[in-house]
Short mmCIF file of N, CA and C in Angstrom, two decimals:
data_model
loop_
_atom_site.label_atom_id
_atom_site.label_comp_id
_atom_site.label_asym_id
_atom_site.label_seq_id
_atom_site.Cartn_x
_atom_site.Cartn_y
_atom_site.Cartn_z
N UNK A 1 -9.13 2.89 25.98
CA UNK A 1 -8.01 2.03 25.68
C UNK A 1 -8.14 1.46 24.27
N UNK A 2 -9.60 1.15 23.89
CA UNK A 2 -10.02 0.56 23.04
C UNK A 2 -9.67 1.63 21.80
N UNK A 3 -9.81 2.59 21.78
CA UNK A 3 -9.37 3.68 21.05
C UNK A 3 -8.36 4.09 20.92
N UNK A 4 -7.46 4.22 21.67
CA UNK A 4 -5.69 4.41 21.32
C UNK A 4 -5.34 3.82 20.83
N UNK A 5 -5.86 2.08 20.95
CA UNK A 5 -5.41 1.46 20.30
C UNK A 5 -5.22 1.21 19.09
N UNK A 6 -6.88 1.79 18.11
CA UNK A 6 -7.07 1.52 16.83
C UNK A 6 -5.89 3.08 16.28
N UNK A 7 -6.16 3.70 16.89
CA UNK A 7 -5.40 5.20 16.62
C UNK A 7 -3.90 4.77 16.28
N UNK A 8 -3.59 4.19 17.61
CA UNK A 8 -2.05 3.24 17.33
C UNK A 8 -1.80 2.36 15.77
N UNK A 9 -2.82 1.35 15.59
CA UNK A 9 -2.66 0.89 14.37
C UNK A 9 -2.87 1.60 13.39
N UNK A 10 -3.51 2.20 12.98
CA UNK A 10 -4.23 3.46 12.27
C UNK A 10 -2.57 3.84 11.99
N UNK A 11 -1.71 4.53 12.63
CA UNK A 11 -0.98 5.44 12.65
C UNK A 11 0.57 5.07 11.79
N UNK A 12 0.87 3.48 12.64
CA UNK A 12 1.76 2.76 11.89
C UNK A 12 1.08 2.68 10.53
N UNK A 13 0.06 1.92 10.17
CA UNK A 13 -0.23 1.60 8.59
C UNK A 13 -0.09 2.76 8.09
N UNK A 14 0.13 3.85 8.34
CA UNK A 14 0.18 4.87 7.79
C UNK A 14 1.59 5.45 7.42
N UNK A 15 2.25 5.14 8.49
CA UNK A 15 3.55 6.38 8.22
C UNK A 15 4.57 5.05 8.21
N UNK A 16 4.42 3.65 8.56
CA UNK A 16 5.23 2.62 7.97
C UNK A 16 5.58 3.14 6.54
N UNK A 17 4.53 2.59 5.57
CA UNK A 17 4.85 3.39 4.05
C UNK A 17 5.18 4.38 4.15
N UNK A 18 5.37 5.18 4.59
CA UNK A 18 5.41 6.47 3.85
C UNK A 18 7.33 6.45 4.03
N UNK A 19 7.60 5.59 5.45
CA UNK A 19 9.10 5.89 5.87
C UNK A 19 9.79 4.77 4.95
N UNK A 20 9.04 3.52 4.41
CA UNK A 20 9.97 2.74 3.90
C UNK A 20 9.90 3.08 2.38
N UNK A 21 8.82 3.59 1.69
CA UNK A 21 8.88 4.32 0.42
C UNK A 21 10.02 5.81 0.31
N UNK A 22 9.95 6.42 1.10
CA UNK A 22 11.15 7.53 1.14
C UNK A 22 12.47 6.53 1.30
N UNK A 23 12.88 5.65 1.83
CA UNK A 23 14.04 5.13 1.97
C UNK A 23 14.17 4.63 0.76
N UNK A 24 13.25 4.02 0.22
CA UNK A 24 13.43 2.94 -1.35
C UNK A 24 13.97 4.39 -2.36
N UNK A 25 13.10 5.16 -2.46
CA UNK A 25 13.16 6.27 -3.43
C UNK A 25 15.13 6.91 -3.34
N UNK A 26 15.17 7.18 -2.14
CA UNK A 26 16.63 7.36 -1.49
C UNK A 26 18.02 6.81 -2.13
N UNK A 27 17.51 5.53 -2.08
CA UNK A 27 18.65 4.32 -2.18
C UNK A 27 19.05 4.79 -3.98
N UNK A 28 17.69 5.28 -4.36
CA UNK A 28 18.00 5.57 -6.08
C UNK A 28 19.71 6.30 -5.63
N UNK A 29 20.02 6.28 -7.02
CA UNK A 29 21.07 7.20 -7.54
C UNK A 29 20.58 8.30 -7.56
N UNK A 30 21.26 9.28 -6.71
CA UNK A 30 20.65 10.68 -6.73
C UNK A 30 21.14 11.56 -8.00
N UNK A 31 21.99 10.93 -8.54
CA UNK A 31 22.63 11.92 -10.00
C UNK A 31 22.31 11.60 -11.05
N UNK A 32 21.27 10.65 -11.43
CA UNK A 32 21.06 10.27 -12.55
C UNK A 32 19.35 10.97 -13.03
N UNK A 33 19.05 12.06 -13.41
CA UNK A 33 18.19 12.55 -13.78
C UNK A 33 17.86 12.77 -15.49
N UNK A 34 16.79 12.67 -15.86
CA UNK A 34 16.56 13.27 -17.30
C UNK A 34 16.00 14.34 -17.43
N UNK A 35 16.17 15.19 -18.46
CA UNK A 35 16.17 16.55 -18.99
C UNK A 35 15.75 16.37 -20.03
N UNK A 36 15.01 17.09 -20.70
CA UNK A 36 14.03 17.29 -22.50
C UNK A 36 14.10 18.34 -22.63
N UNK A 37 15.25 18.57 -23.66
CA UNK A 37 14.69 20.05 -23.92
C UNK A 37 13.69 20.24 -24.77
N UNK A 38 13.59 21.95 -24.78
CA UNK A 38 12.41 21.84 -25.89
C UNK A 38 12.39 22.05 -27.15
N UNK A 39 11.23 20.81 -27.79
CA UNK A 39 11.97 20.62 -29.05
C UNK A 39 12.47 19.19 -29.85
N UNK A 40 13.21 18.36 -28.32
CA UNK A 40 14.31 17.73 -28.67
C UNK A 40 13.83 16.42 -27.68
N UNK A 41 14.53 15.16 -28.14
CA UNK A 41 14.64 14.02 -27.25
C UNK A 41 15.54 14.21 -25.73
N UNK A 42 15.22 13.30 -25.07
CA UNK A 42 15.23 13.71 -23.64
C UNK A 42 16.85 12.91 -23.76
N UNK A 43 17.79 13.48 -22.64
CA UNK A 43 19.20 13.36 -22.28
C UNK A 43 19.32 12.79 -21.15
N UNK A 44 20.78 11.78 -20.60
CA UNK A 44 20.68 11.42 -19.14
C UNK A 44 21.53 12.78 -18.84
N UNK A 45 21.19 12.88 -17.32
CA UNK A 45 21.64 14.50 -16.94
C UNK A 45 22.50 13.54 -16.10
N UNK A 46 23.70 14.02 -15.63
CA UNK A 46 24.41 13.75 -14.46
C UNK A 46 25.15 14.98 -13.55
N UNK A 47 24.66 14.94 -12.53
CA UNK A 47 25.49 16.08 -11.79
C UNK A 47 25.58 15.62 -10.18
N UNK A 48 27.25 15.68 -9.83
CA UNK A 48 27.34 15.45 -8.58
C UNK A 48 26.65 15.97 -7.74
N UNK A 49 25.95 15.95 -6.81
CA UNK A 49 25.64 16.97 -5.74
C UNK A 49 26.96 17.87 -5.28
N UNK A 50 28.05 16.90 -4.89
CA UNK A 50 29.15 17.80 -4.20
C UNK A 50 29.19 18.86 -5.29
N UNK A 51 29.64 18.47 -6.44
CA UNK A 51 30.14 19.61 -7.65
C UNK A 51 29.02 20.73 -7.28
N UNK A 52 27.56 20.40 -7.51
CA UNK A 52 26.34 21.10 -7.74
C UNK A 52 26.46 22.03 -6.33
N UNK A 53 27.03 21.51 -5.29
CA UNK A 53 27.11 22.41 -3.80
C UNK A 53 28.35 23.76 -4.14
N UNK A 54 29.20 23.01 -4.54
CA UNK A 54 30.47 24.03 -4.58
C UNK A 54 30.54 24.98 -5.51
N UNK A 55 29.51 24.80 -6.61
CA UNK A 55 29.61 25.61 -7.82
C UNK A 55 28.37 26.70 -8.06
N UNK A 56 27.31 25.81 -7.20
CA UNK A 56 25.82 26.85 -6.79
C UNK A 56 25.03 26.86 -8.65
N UNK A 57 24.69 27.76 -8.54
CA UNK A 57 23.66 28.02 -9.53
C UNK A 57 24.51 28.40 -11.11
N UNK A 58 24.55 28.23 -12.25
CA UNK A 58 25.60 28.51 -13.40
C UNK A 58 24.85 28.66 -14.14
N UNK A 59 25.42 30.09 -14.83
CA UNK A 59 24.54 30.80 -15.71
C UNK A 59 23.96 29.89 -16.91
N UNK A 60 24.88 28.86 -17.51
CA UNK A 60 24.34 27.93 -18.49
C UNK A 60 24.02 26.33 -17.75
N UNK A 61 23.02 25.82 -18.18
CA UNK A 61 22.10 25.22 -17.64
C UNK A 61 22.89 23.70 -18.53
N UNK A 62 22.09 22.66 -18.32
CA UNK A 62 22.57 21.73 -19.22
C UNK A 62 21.49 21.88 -20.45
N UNK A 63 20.55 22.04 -20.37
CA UNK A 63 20.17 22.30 -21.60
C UNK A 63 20.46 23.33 -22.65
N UNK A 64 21.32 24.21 -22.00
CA UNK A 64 21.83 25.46 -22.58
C UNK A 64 23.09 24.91 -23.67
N UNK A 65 23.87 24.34 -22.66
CA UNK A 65 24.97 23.54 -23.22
C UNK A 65 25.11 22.42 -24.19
N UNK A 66 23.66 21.68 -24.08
CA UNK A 66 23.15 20.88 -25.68
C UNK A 66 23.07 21.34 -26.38
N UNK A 67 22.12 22.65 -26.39
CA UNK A 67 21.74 23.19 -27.46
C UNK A 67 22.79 23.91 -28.13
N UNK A 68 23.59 24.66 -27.57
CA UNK A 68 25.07 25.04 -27.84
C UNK A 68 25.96 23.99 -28.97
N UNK A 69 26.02 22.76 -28.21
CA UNK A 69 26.61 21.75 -28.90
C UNK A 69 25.91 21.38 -29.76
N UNK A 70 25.07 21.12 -30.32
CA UNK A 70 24.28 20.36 -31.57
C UNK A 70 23.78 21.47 -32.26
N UNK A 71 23.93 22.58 -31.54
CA UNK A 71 24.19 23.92 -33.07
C UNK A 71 25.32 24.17 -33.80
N UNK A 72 26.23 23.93 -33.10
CA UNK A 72 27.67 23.72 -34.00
C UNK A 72 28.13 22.01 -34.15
N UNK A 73 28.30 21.11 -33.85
CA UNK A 73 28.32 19.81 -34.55
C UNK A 73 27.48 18.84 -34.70
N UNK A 74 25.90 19.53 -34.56
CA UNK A 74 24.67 18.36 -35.19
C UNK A 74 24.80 17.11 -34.27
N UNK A 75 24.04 16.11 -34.34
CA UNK A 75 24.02 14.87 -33.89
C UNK A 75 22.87 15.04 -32.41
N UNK A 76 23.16 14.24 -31.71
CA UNK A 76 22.34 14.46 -30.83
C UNK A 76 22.52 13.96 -29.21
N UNK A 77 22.47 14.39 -28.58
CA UNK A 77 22.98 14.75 -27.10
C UNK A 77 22.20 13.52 -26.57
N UNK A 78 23.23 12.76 -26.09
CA UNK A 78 22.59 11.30 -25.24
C UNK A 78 22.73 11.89 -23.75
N UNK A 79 24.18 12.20 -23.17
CA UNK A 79 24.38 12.38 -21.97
C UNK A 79 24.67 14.11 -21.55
N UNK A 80 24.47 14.95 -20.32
CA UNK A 80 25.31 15.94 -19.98
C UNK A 80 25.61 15.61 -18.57
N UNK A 81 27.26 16.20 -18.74
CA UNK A 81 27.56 15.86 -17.12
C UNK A 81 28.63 16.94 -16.43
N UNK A 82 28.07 17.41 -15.56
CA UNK A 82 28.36 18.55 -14.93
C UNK A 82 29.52 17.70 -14.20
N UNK A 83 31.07 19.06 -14.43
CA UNK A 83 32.22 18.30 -14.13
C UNK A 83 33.56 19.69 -13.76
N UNK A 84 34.47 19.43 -13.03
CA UNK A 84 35.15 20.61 -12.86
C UNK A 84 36.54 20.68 -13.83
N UNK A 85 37.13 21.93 -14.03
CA UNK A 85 38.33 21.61 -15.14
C UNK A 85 38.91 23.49 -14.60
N UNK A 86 40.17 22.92 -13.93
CA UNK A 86 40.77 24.07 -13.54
C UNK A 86 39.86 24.93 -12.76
N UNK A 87 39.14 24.18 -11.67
CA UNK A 87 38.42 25.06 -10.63
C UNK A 87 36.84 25.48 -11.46
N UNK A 88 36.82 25.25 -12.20
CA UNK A 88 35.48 26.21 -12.91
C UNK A 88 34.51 24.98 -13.13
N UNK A 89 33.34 24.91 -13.56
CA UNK A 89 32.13 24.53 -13.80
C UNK A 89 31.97 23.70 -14.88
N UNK A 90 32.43 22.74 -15.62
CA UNK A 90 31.85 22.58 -17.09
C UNK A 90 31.06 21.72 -17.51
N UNK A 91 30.40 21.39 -18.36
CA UNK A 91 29.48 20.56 -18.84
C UNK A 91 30.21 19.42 -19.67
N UNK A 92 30.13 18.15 -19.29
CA UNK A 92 30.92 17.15 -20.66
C UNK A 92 29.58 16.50 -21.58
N UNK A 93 29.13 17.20 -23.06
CA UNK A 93 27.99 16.46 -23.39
C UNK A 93 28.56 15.43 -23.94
N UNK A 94 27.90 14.61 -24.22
CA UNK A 94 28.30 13.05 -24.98
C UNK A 94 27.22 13.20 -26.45
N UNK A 95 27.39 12.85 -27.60
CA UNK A 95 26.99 13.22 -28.70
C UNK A 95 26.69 12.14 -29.08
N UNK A 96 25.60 11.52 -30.08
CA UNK A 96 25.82 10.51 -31.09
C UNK A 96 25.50 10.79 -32.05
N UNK A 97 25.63 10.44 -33.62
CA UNK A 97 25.54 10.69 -34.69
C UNK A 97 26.08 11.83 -35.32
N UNK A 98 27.42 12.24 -34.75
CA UNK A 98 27.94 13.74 -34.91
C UNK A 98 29.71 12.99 -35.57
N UNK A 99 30.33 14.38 -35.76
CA UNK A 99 31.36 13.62 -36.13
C UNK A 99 32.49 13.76 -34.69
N UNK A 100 31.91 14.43 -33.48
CA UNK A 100 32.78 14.44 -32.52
C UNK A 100 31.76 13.68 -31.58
N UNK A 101 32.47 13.03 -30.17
CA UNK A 101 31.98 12.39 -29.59
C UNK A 101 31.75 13.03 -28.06
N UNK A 102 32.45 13.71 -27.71
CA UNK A 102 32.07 14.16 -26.70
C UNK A 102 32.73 15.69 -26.67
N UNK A 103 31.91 16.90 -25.85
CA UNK A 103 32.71 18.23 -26.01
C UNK A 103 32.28 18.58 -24.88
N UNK A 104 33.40 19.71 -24.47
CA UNK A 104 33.36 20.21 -23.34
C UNK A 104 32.88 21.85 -23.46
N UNK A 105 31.94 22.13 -22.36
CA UNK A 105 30.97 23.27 -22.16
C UNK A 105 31.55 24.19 -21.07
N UNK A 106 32.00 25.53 -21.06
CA UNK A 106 32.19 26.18 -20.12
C UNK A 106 30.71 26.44 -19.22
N UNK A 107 30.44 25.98 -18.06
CA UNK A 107 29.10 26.30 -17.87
C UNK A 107 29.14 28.16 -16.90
N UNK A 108 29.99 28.51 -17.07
CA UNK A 108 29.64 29.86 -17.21
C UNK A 108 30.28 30.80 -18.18
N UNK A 109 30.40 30.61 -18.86
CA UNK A 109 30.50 31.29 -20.01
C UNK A 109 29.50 30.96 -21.43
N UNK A 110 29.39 29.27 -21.59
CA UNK A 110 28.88 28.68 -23.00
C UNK A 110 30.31 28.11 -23.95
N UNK A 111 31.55 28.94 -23.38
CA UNK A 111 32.04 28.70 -24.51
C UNK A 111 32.24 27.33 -24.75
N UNK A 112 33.09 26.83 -25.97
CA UNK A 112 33.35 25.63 -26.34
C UNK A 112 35.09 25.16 -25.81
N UNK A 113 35.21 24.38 -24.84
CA UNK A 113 36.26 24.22 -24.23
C UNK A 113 37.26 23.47 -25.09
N UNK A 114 36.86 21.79 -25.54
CA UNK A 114 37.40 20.77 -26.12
C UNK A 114 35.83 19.84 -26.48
N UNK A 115 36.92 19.19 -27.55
CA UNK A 115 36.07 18.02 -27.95
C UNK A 115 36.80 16.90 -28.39
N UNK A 116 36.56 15.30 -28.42
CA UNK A 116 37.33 14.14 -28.53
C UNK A 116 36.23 13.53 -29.83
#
């Protein structure tokens, strides 16, 4: 008896943490990730899950799509955010020190959609 018992406590101190640390971690924002490319200062990444479910795997990556963008208008990539435009996939990077502020990424193709 004397032994189940410690086994019993034993068991909670154990998997208590482990269930209320997975819940804390959880509660995060699941879309807010960072990315570094290489080379370069690190970006906030944003991507819905829903979008990321419906669209699956895309040949250009977000780092594909920085690097894309700051080879043709310089400056430097604060944000990328995976976003839909007429059914398809695209990337919106956010720029600073460029003379455009934000441009849009076909994320399967690369091409250059728009920019504001």
């Amino acid at each position: 008896m004397r032994r189940a018992l410690t086994w019993s406590v034993a068991a909670v101190g154990v998997v208590v943490p482990l269930i209320v640390g997975t819940a804390l971690a959880s509660a995060k924002d699941g879309r807010d990730r960072v990315a570094t490319p290489p080379g370069g200062p690190a970006f906030e990444l944003r991507i819905d899950p829903e979008l990321d479910a419906a669209f699956g795997p895309r040949r250009v990556n977000a780092v594909q799509a920085a690097e894309i963008v700051t080879d043709r208008f310089g400056g430097q990539v604060v944000r990328a955010e995976l976003d839909s435009e007429d059914g398809r996939p695209i990337w919106k990077i956010d720029l600073s020190g460029a003379r455009v502020g934000e441009v849009e990424v076909d994320a399967t193709t690369g091409d250059l959609l728009a920019d504001d």
